[in-house]
XYZ file of C-alpha atoms in Angstrom:
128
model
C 10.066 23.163 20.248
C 13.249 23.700 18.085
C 14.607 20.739 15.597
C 18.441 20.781 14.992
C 19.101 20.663 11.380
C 19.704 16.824 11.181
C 15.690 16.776 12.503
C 14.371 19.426 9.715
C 11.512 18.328 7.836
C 12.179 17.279 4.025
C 11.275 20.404 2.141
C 9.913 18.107 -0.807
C 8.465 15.360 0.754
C 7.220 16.636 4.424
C 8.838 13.802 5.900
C 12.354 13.867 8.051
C 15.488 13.271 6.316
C 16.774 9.797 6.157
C 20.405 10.303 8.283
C 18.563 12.300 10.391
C 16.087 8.414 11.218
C 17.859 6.157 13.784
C 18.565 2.407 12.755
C 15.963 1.171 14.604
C 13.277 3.293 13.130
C 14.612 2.755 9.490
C 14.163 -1.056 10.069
C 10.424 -0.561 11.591
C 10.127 1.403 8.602
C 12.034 -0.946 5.897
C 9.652 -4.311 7.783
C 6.372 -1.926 7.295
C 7.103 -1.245 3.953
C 7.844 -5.097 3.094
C 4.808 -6.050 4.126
C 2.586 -3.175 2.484
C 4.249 -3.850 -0.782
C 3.542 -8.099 -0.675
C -0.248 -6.994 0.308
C -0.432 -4.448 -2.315
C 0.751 -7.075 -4.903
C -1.766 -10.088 -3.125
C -4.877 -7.310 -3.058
C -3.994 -6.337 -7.206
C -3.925 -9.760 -7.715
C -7.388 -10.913 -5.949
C -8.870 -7.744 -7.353
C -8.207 -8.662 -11.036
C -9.079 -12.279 -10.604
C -12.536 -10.487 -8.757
C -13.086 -8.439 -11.890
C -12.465 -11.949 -13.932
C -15.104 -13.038 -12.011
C -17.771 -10.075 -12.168
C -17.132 -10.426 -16.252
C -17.822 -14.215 -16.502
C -20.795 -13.525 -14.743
C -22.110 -10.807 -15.528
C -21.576 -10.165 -19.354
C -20.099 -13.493 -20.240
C -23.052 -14.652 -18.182
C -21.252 -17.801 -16.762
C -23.141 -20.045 -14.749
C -21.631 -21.513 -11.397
C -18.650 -18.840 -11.271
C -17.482 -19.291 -7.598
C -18.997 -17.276 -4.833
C -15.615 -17.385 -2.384
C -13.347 -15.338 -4.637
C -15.197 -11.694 -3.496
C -14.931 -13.025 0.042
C -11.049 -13.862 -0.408
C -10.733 -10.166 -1.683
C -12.596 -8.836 1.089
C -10.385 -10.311 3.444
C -7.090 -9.499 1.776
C -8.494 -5.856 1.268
C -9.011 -5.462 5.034
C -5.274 -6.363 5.719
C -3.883 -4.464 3.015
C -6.159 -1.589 4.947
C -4.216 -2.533 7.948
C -0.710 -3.048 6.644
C -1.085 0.292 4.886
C -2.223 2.407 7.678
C 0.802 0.740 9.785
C 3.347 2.249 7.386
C 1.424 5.655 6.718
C 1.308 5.988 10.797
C 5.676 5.068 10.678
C 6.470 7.271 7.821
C 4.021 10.126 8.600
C 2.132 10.340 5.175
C -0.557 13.454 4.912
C -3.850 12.208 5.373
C -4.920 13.025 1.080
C -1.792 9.933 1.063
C -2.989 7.694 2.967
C -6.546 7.724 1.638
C -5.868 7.594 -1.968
C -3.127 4.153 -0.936
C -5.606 2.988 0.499
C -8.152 3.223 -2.304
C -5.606 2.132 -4.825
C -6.643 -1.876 -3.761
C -9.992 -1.381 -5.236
C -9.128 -0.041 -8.955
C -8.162 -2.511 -11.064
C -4.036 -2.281 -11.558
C -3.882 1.158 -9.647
C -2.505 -1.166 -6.615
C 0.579 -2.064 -8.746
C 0.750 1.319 -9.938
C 0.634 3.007 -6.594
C 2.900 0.560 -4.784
C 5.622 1.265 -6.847
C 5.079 5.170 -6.568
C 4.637 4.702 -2.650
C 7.416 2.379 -2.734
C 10.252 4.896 -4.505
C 9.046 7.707 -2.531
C 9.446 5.661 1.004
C 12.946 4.035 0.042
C 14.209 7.889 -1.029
C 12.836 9.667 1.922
C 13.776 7.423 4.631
C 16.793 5.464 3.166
C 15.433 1.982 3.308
């Protein structure tokens, strides 16, 4: 199968260039990414207020710290899982990508970090 030149893969980034997207996949792509950034932000967030926890308990040795914070994270974690994979699958990340987003919501800050990286690199590729 032969791609025209408006279909060529990005050289630097594997993915296709952004006038070469139609509207309608831009937008798909410009909702996915919406959403993966507000969970990205919502899974940092749960994760540091998680490792707030673990420190109060375990070194500060707090009694009573509240059981339904790792249980809020858990849940959040699985949708950031979900929300990630939907834009990896939409903007056709390598699989190395995809894996290390998705690890990023269990490292302290790396979430933050990694959504902006993932963030610049999706708005340049695909023009959203």
């Amino acid at each position: 199968m032969s791609t025209t030149p408006e279909q060529a893969p990005d050289q630097t980034s594997g993915s296709t260039a952004p006038q070469s997207r139609p509207e309608a996949d831009r937008k798909k792509i410009a909702s996915a990414l919406t959403r993966y950034r507000a969970l990205a932000w919502i899974t940092g967030v749960w994760l540091l207020v998680l490792t707030g926890e673990m420190v109060a308990k375990y070194i500060l040795k707090v009694e009573n710290v509240p059981g339904w914070i790792a249980v809020v994270h858990g849940w959040v974690y699985a949708v950031y899982l979900v929300l990630t994979l939907d834009l990896a699958i939409k903007v056709r990340w390598p699989a190395g990508r995809t894996i290390g987003t998705l690890l990023a919501g269990t490292i302290p800050f790396l979430s933050f970090f990694v959504e902006h990286q993932r963030t610049k690199q999706v708005k340049t590729d695909f023009g959203v």
